[in-house]
Short mmCIF file of C-alpha atoms in Angstrom, two decimals:
data_model
loop_
_atom_site.label_atom_id
_atom_site.label_comp_id
_atom_site.label_asym_id
_atom_site.label_seq_id
_atom_site.Cartn_x
_atom_site.Cartn_y
_atom_site.Cartn_z
CA MET A 602 6.75 18.57 -22.90
CA VAL A 603 8.59 20.91 -20.96
CA LYS A 604 7.37 23.97 -22.51
CA TYR A 605 3.85 22.61 -22.40
CA ALA A 606 4.05 22.29 -18.86
CA SER A 607 5.88 25.73 -18.38
CA ASP A 608 2.90 27.34 -20.38
CA ARG A 609 0.94 26.35 -17.40
CA PHE A 610 2.82 27.44 -14.90
CA ILE A 611 4.25 23.79 -13.94
CA THR A 612 7.86 22.87 -13.51
CA VAL A 613 8.91 19.20 -14.79
CA ILE A 614 11.71 17.98 -12.36
CA PRO A 615 13.44 14.80 -13.91
CA GLU A 616 14.88 12.09 -11.79
CA ILE A 617 17.30 10.05 -12.27
CA GLU A 618 17.70 6.86 -10.19
CA MET A 619 20.82 6.08 -7.93
CA PRO A 620 22.72 4.23 -6.53
CA GLY A 621 19.99 1.71 -6.75
CA HIS A 622 17.13 0.76 -9.26
CA ALA A 623 19.59 0.55 -12.00
CA SER A 624 19.31 -2.57 -13.66
CA ALA A 625 18.41 -0.93 -17.35
CA ALA A 626 22.03 0.97 -17.08
CA LEU A 627 23.95 -1.97 -15.72
CA ALA A 628 22.51 -4.14 -18.46
CA SER A 629 24.01 -1.63 -21.16
CA TYR A 630 27.00 -0.73 -19.48
CA PRO A 631 28.05 -3.60 -16.66
CA GLU A 632 31.60 -2.02 -16.17
CA LEU A 633 29.82 0.48 -13.97
CA SER A 634 28.55 -2.14 -11.33
CA CYS A 635 30.42 -3.87 -8.90
CA GLY A 636 31.24 -6.76 -11.33
CA LEU A 637 30.16 -9.95 -9.10
CA ARG A 638 27.55 -11.17 -11.70
CA LYS A 639 27.11 -11.11 -16.11
CA ASP A 640 23.61 -11.49 -16.40
CA TYR A 641 22.32 -7.92 -15.60
CA VAL A 642 19.34 -7.38 -17.61
CA VAL A 643 16.57 -5.02 -18.16
CA ARG A 644 14.01 -5.96 -15.82
CA ASP A 645 10.64 -7.03 -17.19
CA TYR A 646 8.55 -6.97 -13.77
CA PHE A 647 8.81 -4.66 -10.81
CA ASP A 648 10.90 -5.09 -7.44
CA VAL A 649 14.29 -4.06 -5.94
CA PHE A 650 16.92 -5.84 -6.88
CA ASP A 651 20.65 -5.91 -6.10
CA GLU A 652 22.14 -4.04 -9.23
CA VAL A 653 23.51 -0.96 -8.09
CA TYR A 654 26.15 1.57 -9.47
CA CYS A 655 29.79 0.80 -7.94
CA PRO A 656 31.16 4.10 -6.98
CA LYS A 657 34.29 3.94 -9.24
CA GLU A 658 35.61 7.23 -10.95
CA HIS A 659 34.39 6.15 -14.39
CA THR A 660 31.05 5.72 -12.54
CA PHE A 661 30.52 9.06 -11.57
CA ASP A 662 31.69 10.00 -14.97
CA PHE A 663 29.14 8.65 -16.59
CA LEU A 664 26.75 9.78 -14.23
CA GLU A 665 27.66 13.37 -14.69
CA ASN A 666 27.39 13.14 -18.17
CA VAL A 667 23.91 11.82 -17.98
CA LEU A 668 22.99 15.05 -15.39
CA VAL A 669 24.56 17.01 -17.57
CA GLU A 670 22.31 16.37 -20.61
CA VAL A 671 19.42 16.31 -17.97
CA MET A 672 19.87 19.69 -16.72
CA GLU A 673 20.33 20.73 -20.50
CA LEU A 674 16.84 19.27 -21.04
CA PHE A 675 15.07 20.36 -18.14
CA PRO A 676 15.48 23.99 -16.63
CA SER A 677 14.03 23.13 -12.90
CA HIS A 678 15.97 24.53 -10.55
CA TYR A 679 15.95 20.79 -8.44
CA ILE A 680 17.24 17.40 -10.24
CA HIS A 681 15.90 14.59 -8.35
CA ILE A 682 18.22 11.64 -7.69
CA GLY A 683 16.25 9.15 -6.25
CA GLY A 684 18.78 7.38 -3.32
CA ASP A 685 15.49 5.14 -2.25
CA GLU A 686 15.73 1.27 -2.21
CA CYS A 687 19.42 0.66 -2.49
CA PRO A 688 20.46 -3.00 -1.64
CA LYS A 689 24.31 -3.22 -0.18
CA LYS A 690 24.32 -6.75 -1.06
CA ALA A 691 27.03 -5.76 -3.85
CA TRP A 692 29.01 -3.14 -2.03
CA LYS A 693 29.31 -5.64 1.04
CA LYS A 694 31.50 -8.03 -1.28
CA CYS A 695 33.12 -5.57 -3.32
CA ILE A 696 36.81 -5.21 -3.16
CA HIS A 697 37.02 -1.98 -4.52
CA CYS A 698 33.76 -0.42 -2.00
CA GLN A 699 35.40 -2.34 0.69
CA THR A 700 38.79 -0.20 0.14
CA LEU A 701 37.15 2.95 -0.41
CA MET A 702 35.23 2.54 2.90
CA LYS A 703 38.52 2.22 4.83
CA LYS A 704 40.39 5.26 2.53
CA GLU A 705 37.74 7.63 3.29
CA GLY A 706 36.90 6.32 7.02
CA LEU A 707 33.19 5.18 6.48
CA PRO A 708 31.88 2.87 9.10
CA ASP A 709 29.40 0.95 6.85
CA GLU A 710 27.60 0.71 3.75
CA GLU A 711 25.16 3.32 4.80
CA ALA A 712 27.70 5.77 5.22
CA LEU A 713 29.29 4.81 1.59
CA GLN A 714 25.65 5.52 0.25
CA SER A 715 26.15 9.05 2.03
CA TRP A 716 29.25 9.49 0.44
CA PHE A 717 27.78 8.70 -2.88
CA ILE A 718 24.88 10.74 -2.60
CA HIS A 719 27.65 13.76 -1.24
CA LYS A 720 29.67 13.46 -4.39
CA ILE A 721 26.53 13.94 -7.04
CA GLU A 722 25.15 16.84 -4.94
CA GLN A 723 28.63 18.31 -5.17
CA PHE A 724 28.38 18.15 -8.97
CA VAL A 725 24.81 19.17 -9.23
CA ASN A 726 25.31 22.23 -6.93
CA SER A 727 28.21 23.09 -9.08
CA ARG A 728 25.80 23.73 -11.87
CA GLY A 729 23.63 25.94 -9.67
CA ARG A 730 20.94 23.07 -9.04
CA ASP A 731 19.98 21.30 -5.66
CA ILE A 732 19.32 17.64 -5.14
CA ILE A 733 15.68 16.23 -4.13
CA GLY A 734 16.36 12.46 -2.73
CA TRP A 735 14.01 10.05 -1.36
CA ASP A 736 14.04 9.86 2.53
CA GLU A 737 16.99 7.20 2.00
CA ILE A 738 19.54 9.67 1.97
CA LEU A 739 19.08 10.32 5.21
CA GLU A 740 20.96 7.05 6.14
CA GLY A 741 24.55 7.86 7.00
CA GLY A 742 24.13 11.41 6.84
CA LEU A 743 22.14 14.21 4.71
CA ALA A 744 23.86 15.93 2.29
CA PRO A 745 24.35 19.70 2.98
CA ASN A 746 21.71 21.25 0.34
CA ALA A 747 19.60 18.37 -0.09
CA THR A 748 15.91 18.38 0.00
CA VAL A 749 13.99 15.18 1.17
CA MET A 750 11.38 13.41 -0.22
CA SER A 751 9.42 11.83 2.97
CA TRP A 752 7.88 8.64 1.52
CA ARG A 753 7.77 5.93 4.01
CA GLY A 754 5.90 7.74 6.44
CA GLU A 755 6.43 11.24 7.96
CA GLU A 756 9.95 10.05 10.20
CA GLY A 757 12.15 11.17 7.43
CA GLY A 758 10.81 14.42 6.48
CA ILE A 759 10.69 15.28 10.71
CA ILE A 760 14.01 14.61 10.87
CA ALA A 761 15.25 16.59 7.82
CA ALA A 762 12.91 19.28 9.26
CA ARG A 763 14.55 19.53 12.52
CA GLN A 764 18.14 19.50 10.34
CA LYS A 765 16.57 22.61 8.66
CA HIS A 766 16.39 21.14 5.14
CA LYS A 767 13.34 21.15 3.09
CA VAL A 768 11.49 18.45 3.25
CA ILE A 769 8.17 17.46 0.69
CA MET A 770 5.73 15.25 2.29
CA THR A 771 4.53 12.36 0.25
CA PRO A 772 3.96 9.38 2.89
CA SER A 773 2.54 6.23 1.15
CA LYS A 774 -0.32 5.69 3.20
CA ARG A 775 -1.67 9.08 2.43
CA CYS A 776 -0.05 10.32 -0.79
CA TYR A 777 -0.02 6.95 -3.18
CA ILE A 778 -2.55 7.08 -5.31
CA ASP A 779 -1.78 3.73 -7.16
CA TYR A 780 -3.26 2.52 -4.18
CA TYR A 781 -6.61 1.34 -4.56
CA GLN A 782 -9.31 4.02 -3.93
CA GLU A 783 -12.47 1.57 -3.47
CA SER A 784 -13.37 -1.78 -2.96
CA PRO A 785 -10.98 -3.99 -4.93
CA GLU A 786 -13.80 -6.22 -6.53
CA TYR A 787 -14.87 -3.09 -8.68
CA ALA A 788 -11.72 -1.49 -8.98
CA PRO A 789 -9.07 -2.01 -11.73
CA LEU A 790 -6.22 -4.66 -10.16
CA ALA A 791 -3.51 -2.10 -8.31
CA ILE A 792 -0.48 -2.56 -6.51
CA GLY A 793 -2.31 -2.91 -3.30
CA GLY A 794 -3.11 -0.34 -0.06
CA PHE A 795 -6.29 1.82 0.06
CA LEU A 796 -6.36 5.22 -0.14
CA PRO A 797 -10.04 6.54 -0.05
CA LEU A 798 -10.99 10.38 -1.30
CA ASP A 799 -11.61 11.34 2.59
CA SER A 800 -8.16 9.97 3.76
CA VAL A 801 -6.46 12.00 1.03
CA TYR A 802 -8.31 15.37 1.76
CA PHE A 803 -7.85 15.37 5.44
CA TYR A 804 -4.34 14.67 5.23
CA ASN A 805 -2.35 17.41 6.71
CA PRO A 806 1.54 17.45 5.90
CA LEU A 807 2.78 19.68 8.74
CA PRO A 808 3.35 17.28 11.84
CA ALA A 809 2.22 18.83 15.07
CA GLY A 810 5.49 17.58 16.79
CA LEU A 811 7.57 19.86 14.83
CA THR A 812 7.82 23.84 16.14
CA THR A 813 6.54 26.95 13.83
CA GLU A 814 10.22 27.28 12.60
CA GLU A 815 10.89 23.75 11.94
CA GLN A 816 7.44 23.33 10.01
CA SER A 817 8.47 26.11 7.79
CA TYR A 818 11.13 23.83 6.13
CA ILE A 819 8.17 21.79 4.61
CA ILE A 820 7.66 23.55 1.39
CA GLY A 821 4.68 21.20 0.16
CA THR A 822 3.09 17.76 -0.27
CA GLN A 823 2.94 15.49 -2.87
CA ALA A 824 1.00 12.73 -4.72
CA ASN A 825 2.65 9.89 -6.33
CA ILE A 826 1.26 7.45 -8.67
CA TRP A 827 3.37 4.53 -9.86
CA GLY A 828 2.55 2.91 -13.11
CA GLU A 829 3.72 -0.83 -12.69
CA TYR A 830 -0.56 -1.55 -12.85
CA ILE A 831 -1.45 0.86 -15.25
CA GLN A 832 -1.52 -0.12 -18.59
CA THR A 833 -3.85 2.69 -20.32
CA PRO A 834 -4.27 6.39 -19.93
CA GLU A 835 -7.63 5.89 -18.93
CA ALA A 836 -6.33 3.85 -16.02
CA PHE A 837 -4.12 6.65 -15.23
CA GLU A 838 -7.38 9.33 -14.89
CA TYR A 839 -9.16 6.98 -12.96
CA MET A 840 -6.45 6.53 -10.41
CA ALA A 841 -5.25 9.84 -10.27
CA PHE A 842 -9.07 11.79 -10.12
CA PRO A 843 -10.81 12.68 -8.08
CA ARG A 844 -8.17 12.12 -5.48
CA LEU A 845 -5.86 14.79 -7.27
CA LEU A 846 -8.63 17.41 -6.43
CA ALA A 847 -8.37 16.50 -3.08
CA MET A 848 -5.06 16.90 -2.71
CA SER A 849 -4.80 20.16 -4.62
CA GLU A 850 -6.61 21.48 -1.44
CA VAL A 851 -4.01 19.54 0.81
CA GLN A 852 -1.72 21.78 -0.87
CA TRP A 853 -3.05 25.03 -1.31
CA THR A 854 -5.85 25.16 1.52
CA GLN A 855 -4.93 26.21 4.77
CA PRO A 856 -5.91 23.78 7.41
CA GLU A 857 -8.25 25.57 9.41
CA TYR A 858 -10.44 26.63 5.95
CA LYS A 859 -10.88 22.73 4.79
CA ASP A 860 -14.41 21.57 4.88
CA PHE A 861 -15.19 18.38 3.73
CA VAL A 862 -18.52 18.44 3.08
CA PHE A 863 -18.15 21.70 1.18
CA PHE A 864 -15.42 19.89 -0.53
CA THR A 865 -18.10 17.22 -1.55
CA ARG A 866 -20.38 19.65 -2.82
CA ARG A 867 -18.21 21.20 -4.92
CA LEU A 868 -17.11 18.00 -6.29
CA ASP A 869 -20.54 17.01 -7.05
CA LYS A 870 -20.77 19.83 -9.70
CA GLU A 871 -16.89 19.27 -10.56
CA PHE A 872 -17.86 16.15 -11.96
CA LYS A 873 -19.55 17.64 -14.98
CA ARG A 874 -16.28 19.59 -15.87
CA LEU A 875 -14.38 16.16 -15.54
CA ASP A 876 -16.79 14.40 -17.89
CA TYR A 877 -16.79 17.78 -20.30
CA CYS A 878 -12.96 17.05 -20.38
CA GLN A 879 -13.68 13.28 -21.19
CA VAL A 880 -11.47 12.96 -17.82
CA ASN A 881 -12.26 8.89 -16.71
CA SER A 882 -12.59 9.66 -12.95
CA CYS A 883 -13.33 6.86 -10.57
CA ARG A 884 -16.85 7.26 -9.67
CA ASN A 885 -17.16 5.48 -6.41
CA PHE A 886 -17.98 9.37 -5.17
CA TYR A 887 -21.46 8.00 -5.94
CA GLU A 888 -21.63 4.42 -4.82
CA VAL A 889 -22.01 3.22 -1.19
CA ASN A 890 -19.21 2.43 1.15
CA TYR A 891 -19.55 -0.80 3.64
CA ALA A 892 -18.38 -0.50 7.45
CA GLY A 893 -18.94 -3.42 9.58
CA VAL A 894 -18.21 -3.66 13.16
CA TRP A 895 -18.79 -6.25 15.92
CA ASN A 896 -20.95 -4.47 18.99
CA GLU A 897 -19.87 -5.77 22.13
CA ASN A 898 -22.74 -4.45 24.29
CA HIS A 899 -25.30 -5.52 21.95
CA GLU A 900 -23.57 -8.64 21.01
CA THR A 901 -24.65 -8.18 17.67
CA TYR A 902 -22.80 -7.38 14.37
CA GLU A 903 -23.44 -3.82 12.74
CA VAL A 904 -23.07 -2.63 9.26
CA ALA A 905 -23.01 0.91 8.49
CA LEU A 906 -23.37 2.62 4.95
CA SER A 907 -22.18 5.81 3.57
CA SER A 908 -21.34 7.88 0.56
CA PHE A 909 -19.34 10.37 -0.33
CA CYS A 910 -22.04 12.19 -2.26
CA PRO A 911 -23.90 14.69 -0.90
CA ASP A 912 -27.50 15.08 -0.08
CA ALA A 913 -28.17 11.22 -0.75
CA GLU A 914 -30.04 8.93 -0.23
CA ILE A 915 -28.95 4.98 0.03
CA HIS A 916 -31.08 2.13 -0.54
CA TYR A 917 -30.43 -1.06 0.35
CA ALA A 918 -31.37 -4.88 0.18
CA ILE A 919 -30.01 -8.40 2.00
CA ASN A 920 -29.28 -11.06 0.06
CA ASP A 921 -31.13 -9.45 -3.03
CA SER A 922 -29.36 -7.98 -5.80
CA VAL A 923 -32.04 -6.15 -6.98
CA ILE A 924 -32.19 -2.73 -5.77
CA THR A 925 -34.50 0.32 -6.55
CA ALA A 926 -35.80 3.55 -5.03
CA SER A 927 -38.82 1.09 -3.65
CA SER A 928 -36.23 -0.73 -1.61
CA SER A 929 -35.67 -0.37 1.86
CA LEU A 930 -34.05 3.09 2.70
CA TYR A 931 -30.85 2.93 4.76
CA LYS A 932 -31.09 4.80 8.23
CA SER A 933 -29.06 3.15 10.79
CA PRO A 934 -26.84 0.43 11.12
CA ILE A 935 -28.11 -2.92 10.00
CA LEU A 936 -27.93 -5.64 12.24
CA LEU A 937 -26.73 -9.44 11.11
CA SER A 938 -26.87 -12.63 13.16
CA LYS A 939 -25.55 -14.86 10.85
CA ASP A 940 -23.74 -14.43 6.95
CA ALA A 941 -25.13 -12.40 4.47
CA VAL A 942 -24.62 -10.39 1.60
CA ILE A 943 -25.67 -6.64 1.41
CA TYR A 944 -26.62 -4.57 -1.96
CA ALA A 945 -26.58 -1.38 -2.33
CA ALA A 946 -27.16 2.09 -4.13
CA VAL A 947 -26.85 5.63 -4.17
CA TYR A 948 -30.31 7.63 -4.98
CA LYS A 949 -30.54 11.60 -5.36
CA GLU A 950 -34.16 12.69 -5.99
CA GLY A 951 -35.29 9.40 -7.02
CA LYS A 952 -32.44 9.27 -9.64
CA SER A 953 -29.84 6.37 -9.42
CA MET A 954 -26.41 8.03 -9.35
CA GLY A 955 -24.39 5.46 -9.27
CA ARG A 956 -23.99 1.19 -9.35
CA VAL A 957 -25.15 -1.44 -7.36
CA THR A 958 -22.17 -2.50 -4.80
CA HIS A 959 -22.39 -5.16 -2.56
CA LYS A 960 -20.37 -7.01 0.28
CA GLU A 961 -20.21 -10.13 2.02
CA PHE A 962 -20.19 -10.27 5.87
CA ALA A 963 -18.95 -13.82 7.42
CA ILE A 964 -20.73 -13.95 11.06
CA ASN A 965 -20.00 -16.88 12.61
CA LYS A 966 -19.09 -17.67 16.46
CA ALA A 967 -15.66 -16.02 15.89
CA THR A 968 -16.78 -13.07 14.72
CA GLY A 969 -15.76 -10.30 17.01
CA CYS A 970 -13.69 -12.31 19.24
CA ASP A 971 -10.11 -11.69 20.60
CA TYR A 972 -7.53 -14.11 19.33
CA LYS A 973 -3.36 -14.07 19.38
CA CYS A 974 -0.87 -15.12 17.32
CA GLY A 975 2.12 -17.12 18.03
CA PRO A 976 4.69 -16.25 16.67
CA LYS A 977 3.54 -12.10 15.94
CA THR A 978 2.05 -11.52 12.67
CA GLU A 979 4.57 -9.97 9.81
CA TRP A 980 1.97 -7.58 9.22
CA GLU A 981 -1.50 -6.86 10.06
CA HIS A 982 -2.98 -3.81 8.04
CA LEU A 983 -5.91 -3.48 10.18
CA ASP A 984 -6.36 -2.88 14.29
CA GLU A 985 -4.11 -5.60 15.63
CA SER A 986 -5.81 -9.09 16.97
CA PHE A 987 -9.17 -8.16 14.99
CA GLY A 988 -8.11 -8.39 11.51
CA LEU A 989 -9.17 -12.13 11.58
CA THR A 990 -12.39 -11.81 13.14
CA ASP A 991 -13.99 -8.90 11.90
CA GLY A 992 -16.81 -10.30 9.66
CA TYR A 993 -15.02 -9.24 6.38
CA CYS A 994 -13.68 -11.85 4.01
CA GLY A 995 -9.73 -11.38 2.27
CA TYR A 996 -10.14 -10.31 -1.50
CA ALA A 997 -6.93 -12.04 -3.56
CA GLN A 998 -6.32 -8.34 -4.78
CA ASP A 999 -6.65 -6.62 -2.00
CA MET A 1000 -3.82 -6.94 0.84
CA ARG A 1001 -5.37 -4.95 3.77
CA ARG A 1002 -7.46 -7.90 4.45
CA TRP A 1003 -5.12 -10.70 5.18
CA VAL A 1004 -2.84 -11.24 8.00
CA SER A 1005 0.67 -12.44 7.33
CA PHE A 1006 3.44 -14.36 8.39
CA TYR A 1007 6.85 -15.51 7.62
CA GLN A 1008 7.45 -18.81 9.83
CA ASP A 1009 7.06 -22.35 9.08
CA SER A 1010 4.50 -22.50 11.61
CA VAL A 1011 1.49 -20.46 12.95
CA GLN A 1012 -0.85 -20.96 15.92
CA ILE A 1013 -3.81 -18.90 16.53
CA VAL A 1014 -5.55 -18.92 19.70
CA VAL A 1015 -9.64 -17.73 19.32
CA GLU A 1016 -10.81 -16.87 22.77
CA LEU A 1017 -14.62 -17.51 22.17
CA LYS A 1018 -17.23 -14.78 23.57
CA GLY A 1019 -18.20 -17.96 26.20
CA THR A 1020 -18.35 -21.92 26.28
CA GLN A 1021 -19.55 -22.72 22.96
CA ARG A 1022 -20.80 -26.07 21.23
CA ILE A 1023 -18.81 -26.14 17.73
CA LYS A 1024 -17.95 -28.59 15.31
CA GLN A 1025 -16.05 -26.83 12.09
CA VAL A 1026 -13.37 -24.34 11.46
CA ALA A 1027 -12.60 -22.50 8.61
CA PHE A 1028 -10.21 -20.01 7.05
CA ALA A 1029 -8.72 -19.31 3.78
CA SER A 1030 -5.05 -18.87 2.32
CA LEU A 1031 -3.83 -16.54 -0.48
CA TRP A 1032 -1.35 -17.16 -3.49
CA ARG A 1033 0.56 -14.44 -4.82
CA PRO A 1034 3.36 -16.46 -5.67
CA TRP A 1035 5.05 -12.68 -6.91
CA ASN A 1036 4.74 -11.71 -3.77
CA MET A 1037 6.26 -15.14 -1.85
CA ILE A 1038 2.95 -15.82 -0.66
CA TRP A 1039 1.91 -19.60 -0.64
CA PRO A 1040 -0.92 -21.09 1.21
CA ALA A 1041 -1.07 -23.24 3.97
CA LYS A 1042 0.41 -26.98 3.62
CA ALA A 1043 -2.12 -28.31 6.53
CA MET A 1044 -4.07 -27.86 9.38
CA SER A 1045 -5.42 -28.84 12.91
CA VAL A 1046 -7.55 -27.84 15.60
CA SER A 1047 -7.42 -27.86 19.66
CA VAL A 1048 -10.07 -26.72 21.71
CA SER A 1049 -9.92 -26.17 25.60
CA ALA A 1050 -11.95 -24.37 28.59
CA ASP A 1051 -9.26 -22.80 30.26
CA GLY A 1052 -6.62 -21.62 27.45
CA LYS A 1053 -4.00 -23.74 28.86
CA ASN A 1054 -5.01 -27.29 28.46
CA PHE A 1055 -6.05 -28.13 25.17
CA PHE A 1056 -6.60 -31.43 23.21
CA GLY A 1057 -6.66 -31.66 19.78
CA VAL A 1058 -10.27 -32.62 17.22
CA GLY A 1059 -9.05 -33.08 13.99
CA ASN A 1060 -6.03 -32.24 11.28
CA LYS A 1061 -5.66 -32.14 7.37
CA VAL A 1062 -3.66 -31.82 4.75
CA LEU A 1063 -4.36 -29.21 2.12
CA SER A 1064 -4.10 -29.63 -1.55
CA TYR A 1065 -4.66 -26.63 -4.17
CA ASP A 1066 -4.93 -26.15 -8.05
CA PHE A 1067 -2.27 -24.31 -8.90
CA THR A 1068 -3.44 -24.33 -12.44
CA LEU A 1069 -5.72 -20.86 -11.56
CA THR A 1070 -4.54 -17.47 -11.82
CA GLU A 1071 -1.47 -16.65 -9.64
CA SER A 1072 -3.57 -14.69 -7.29
CA THR A 1073 -6.11 -16.76 -5.73
CA ARG A 1074 -7.97 -17.10 -2.55
CA PHE A 1075 -8.15 -20.67 -1.23
CA PRO A 1076 -10.79 -21.43 1.30
CA ALA A 1077 -10.00 -24.59 3.72
CA SER A 1078 -12.37 -26.19 6.40
CA LEU A 1079 -12.04 -28.82 8.88
CA SER A 1080 -15.34 -30.52 10.47
CA PHE A 1081 -15.15 -32.76 13.56
CA PRO A 1082 -17.67 -34.23 16.03
CA GLU A 1083 -19.71 -31.32 18.05
CA VAL A 1084 -17.50 -30.16 21.33
CA GLU A 1085 -17.59 -27.72 23.99
CA ALA A 1086 -14.81 -25.00 23.47
CA THR A 1087 -14.29 -21.62 25.00
CA PHE A 1088 -10.35 -21.35 23.32
CA VAL A 1089 -10.35 -22.51 19.73
CA ARG A 1090 -6.36 -23.54 18.57
CA LEU A 1091 -5.78 -23.13 14.79
CA ASP A 1092 -2.31 -24.59 13.80
CA LEU A 1093 -0.97 -23.97 10.52
CA LEU A 1094 1.81 -25.36 8.16
CA SER A 1095 3.18 -23.02 6.14
CA GLY A 1096 3.65 -23.21 2.24
CA GLY A 1097 7.19 -23.77 3.03
CA LEU A 1098 10.24 -22.78 0.52
CA CYS A 1099 8.80 -20.92 -2.88
CA PRO A 1100 8.90 -23.82 -5.47
CA LYS A 1101 11.46 -23.83 -8.35
CA GLY A 1102 10.27 -21.94 -11.23
CA TYR A 1103 9.02 -19.47 -9.05
CA PHE A 1104 10.11 -15.84 -7.73
CA ASN A 1105 12.32 -16.62 -5.61
CA GLU A 1106 12.92 -19.88 -5.32
CA GLY A 1107 13.98 -21.89 -2.59
CA GLU A 1108 13.22 -19.08 -0.13
CA GLN A 1109 10.94 -18.98 2.46
CA SER A 1110 7.54 -18.12 1.54
CA ARG A 1111 5.30 -15.91 3.35
CA LEU A 1112 1.62 -17.47 4.64
CA ALA A 1113 -1.19 -14.95 4.68
CA ILE A 1114 -4.71 -15.82 5.99
CA ASP A 1115 -8.05 -14.20 6.50
CA GLU A 1116 -11.11 -14.68 8.30
CA ILE A 1117 -11.42 -17.41 10.75
CA GLU A 1118 -14.72 -18.71 11.05
CA ILE A 1119 -15.99 -21.10 13.50
CA ASN A 1120 -19.38 -22.96 13.40
#
């Protein structure tokens, strides 16, 4: 593998993870742990686990022996030692670790991790090599000669560059090509997130907040593709291409010379090369992308259609899945006043370039309305206070559309566009037990004219079929006698503790909900 890469002017940099992500090693050599548990196993699912190396002398002897073997196999100047996602739970309970911290004058476990990384770096440096570590190696103090790989956004890279350390920018939201690149309805199952082709292309790894000298420490960027959901070489190629071509221009083209339109024209031809090489690249380039938004000025919902394919036409139909070159030609945003499904396809010179895709939009009295959550959301990937009323329904495999909470009970108040007569409130819960996400147990609805004085109009206990696939969108609704309302309050009871037999049983579950519909 090293020779194959070297013949193509590529350097392979190995990564030996430490001090965390060590479950497999500790399953074989439990004596390298802090000895707090006896059931170390090779994990058959991905997560961040409490198993970490214990900073004992024989642990470092083991790791140094591993690194010697690795350095003999890989001639690269850099050796990646990981350093990310290292829980400190075991270290906090370990007598050896606590004694070592006092001896070395280390104030906390973060400093102990830094001490650990420093010790490994000294060994790697003694062999004429330098280390790379994920941005967590900044915690507790950065090793003297370390290069930082910044994945949790750009902040770690900025801090390191200001300290005159080399940096590789790889923020997850711009560089993780194991994220979805097209609507999940048409894509293989992925870890989540959304990173379309243009978002990759427009990434600039040189933060404007750094001086020219500080920017010089950013030596490049990196596309990351992790394999938890990738089962075949064909799936790997689908995730990598064509986004890897966009990332190439991020790395090798100066920002002032980048031109996305020119890139798409070249990429239109490059697909022929990919086909000739039998590369299973994603073909979203030749499909329609949908974007819906409430137009406050016109008091209507607008859906914009677009495609990356240059010089192409988009033909569409509403609530009709049959699309031909004779279907309506898209020229301006489509106006919707009620629930609808839009079907569309890309055509070039009268020829269909890709499959027909569709998007369902939920248009109702809540669409485009402001709302407030109590408590505050744990995460809302879209614009805050808009994701629950933006006209899109959540998809079970795509966490972008969901709004999440950790608490037992959740309250959401929607402010309607003036006083309205209503008789139903609906929403949906997500069930993804491996993410500790369980659906709501109960719902109640109250209404108000002033946003202060509410009176209840109904409540309901919710039940679900948990024999279905463990990634399911469960819709729920509550009907009641028609009333007037300016403010509508939805109270939800979360799924409670994760049930026995499921991931993290006994711990507080998360509640993830999507579009609120009021009719």
